[in-house]
Structures are given as C-alpha cells and as structure tokens.
C-alpha cells in the first residue's frame, strides 16, 4: 500500500534510469543505518512455511521466488535486497572490464502494458569492483547468483575468455553462476546460443569452474545458462540438447523478448528487450518445452512476466523449480513477495499438493 500510494507515483515521475539508481543507492545506504535492516525485514520480510521450501542445486531456498539479474548489476544493494523477502538473487550481468553500456535514454516504462523496454547494454563496474563488494558482505542471508557476460568490444570467437575471466575473479563469491548469452542488447551475443559456439563456450566455462573449485578445494559450484524467449521450437530443441550434453546444472528461461505483440504504449517502438507482463505466456511456454525435452532432468528457473501467484504457479506446474521477478517489483513494490508466497501456498492447498516440490512439472504428469 505504502509503495503504490506514495513511492511509485514519486518514482514514476522520474526518468526510469534515475529512479533505478535512486532505489539501488537507497537500499545500499539503508543497509548501513543501524537498525534499518531489521525495519526492512519487519516491513517486507517473508516468513515462508515449510511447504514452500525448495532444495535445488545443493542449496536451500526459503521459498521459490528470487530476483532476476539486471536490477542490482553491481552487487551494491545485496544486503538491502536480502531483507525484503526474496529467497535468492542474481547480481549482474557483470563483464570482466567495466563498461558504460549504450547511450541514454535506454530504459522505458510502458505502464498500460505493465512492461519495461531496456537497451542498457551490460553497463556495469566490472568484475573487480563486484568482487570487492561481495567480499565485504558481513553475512549472506540468501543464495547469491553471479550473472556473467562478455564485454561489447570482445569478438564472439574470444567470448569464452571473458566468461573465464569473470569466473576467475568472482568464483569464490557466488553461490551459483549464470551464463548470459541471451541479452538482445549486446551485438552478436544471442548467436552464442546455438551449435558449436554454445558447445565450445560451455566447455570453457565448465573447465574454468573445475579449475576454480580445485583451487579453493571445494566441490564445483552450479552453473546455469540463461536463454532467450525468441527461438522457434527447432532452435530451442537444439539449444536445450547442447546445454544438456554440456553437463551444466540448469537453465533460466527466459531473458527479455524482442517481440512487441499486443502492446499499447508508444514506447513499444523503442529498440531493446521487453520485460514484464506481456512476456508471461511465452516464457512459461519455453519452461514447458524445456521440461518436456529434458523429461524434467534439468533444473529450470522460470523468469518473465510474473506479476501474480498464478503466474508463478503456472511456471512451476510447467516445470520450473524456482522463479524470478524483476518488472513486478518496479510496478508493485516489495510487498509483491508476500503476495506471491501467500498466493502460492493457497494454490498448492487448492490442488491438494503437500509441498511445492510436488507441483513442479505437474502439468506433464
């Protein structure tokens, strides 16, 4: 209520990117004020029941709902985000060297569509700065995934070197890792999703993960691949097959879309990736296809257009073990996490499931 009545109107009068920075900086600062983390936890924290706990990738999640990459690109506000009810979060996308991203303006709201268009272009401070921030975290309340990408200037044939460089610098700080090959805003990046390029990239990533695990004398941490929603069924089948054969630990479905079908707002003409409610159905279809193609053997994190408990539940029934939000947080505020978790529990009870794990892939059985 507080967000929708006061904060949202204030933020929505501002330039979207300025509002974004204000939120990240605000969460970063709030976490440093004595007693504020407890206040944030009291206002927005989620006391999830056991029925919603998820064990996946060797990690424990209090409930299935986490934060997608792109909101905290530089891991500046991890402590703040950890206190508003999320069960995990992705930081990044991070590249080896810091880069400014694309020209401004590059982030647009489409309020009647409950959507965003962004063409940020992996703007971030670089792997060194992120390692420094993650290294200083006093405690870790939720699992942190580090989303890695390539610098704009790096040609595709050398892309693997950028992914390896990120892993070398950040391996000890992530609980799991996400290989981003599906942002539409870095030229040529999406071509890494196919065939030999994908096969070679994932072999290099797996090799670097093994090297880093050996150096710190730990089991190898999990790594997932984030894919685009804009592949046809044949392309998706080939990509999923390559990912499965590579031995990586899972897939995040999906990144933003280039589709503009059914949009109302004039910003639909802006170039970039679309996120938010219009992506909901397509991303769920991709989750469903991946689950079918892998017979449920590869963990899936569902991302795209989750605004209600029903949206999250549809992805879980389609085959997702966890789900991620981003745009809903901007349109609905942090209260959306209690709404989603409370709603998921009711939907489980309605369908006679004793635990959230029982609902994963239920549409296929």
CSV table of C-alpha atoms in Angstrom, one decimal, residues 131 134-135 140 146 166-175 177 212-213 215-216 218 221:
chain,number,residue,atom,x,y,z
A,131,UNK,CA,34.4,-9.0,-6.2
A,134,UNK,CA,30.7,-9.2,-2.4
A,135,UNK,CA,33.9,-9.8,-0.4
A,140,UNK,CA,24.8,-13.9,3.5
A,146,UNK,CA,26.5,-14.1,-10.3
A,166,UNK,CA,34.6,-13.3,-14.7
A,167,UNK,CA,34.7,-16.8,-13.1
A,168,UNK,CA,38.4,-16.4,-12.1
A,169,UNK,CA,37.7,-13.2,-10.3
A,170,UNK,CA,34.2,-14.0,-8.8
A,171,UNK,CA,34.1,-17.7,-8.3
A,172,UNK,CA,34.6,-17.6,-4.5
A,173,UNK,CA,31.8,-15.0,-4.1
A,174,UNK,CA,28.9,-16.6,-5.9
A,175,UNK,CA,26.7,-19.5,-4.6
A,177,UNK,CA,26.6,-18.7,-11.7
A,212,UNK,CA,38.5,-22.6,-9.6
A,213,UNK,CA,36.8,-25.3,-7.4
A,215,UNK,CA,42.0,-24.0,-6.3
A,216,UNK,CA,39.6,-23.4,-3.3
A,218,UNK,CA,35.5,-27.2,-2.8
A,221,UNK,CA,29.5,-24.8,-7.8
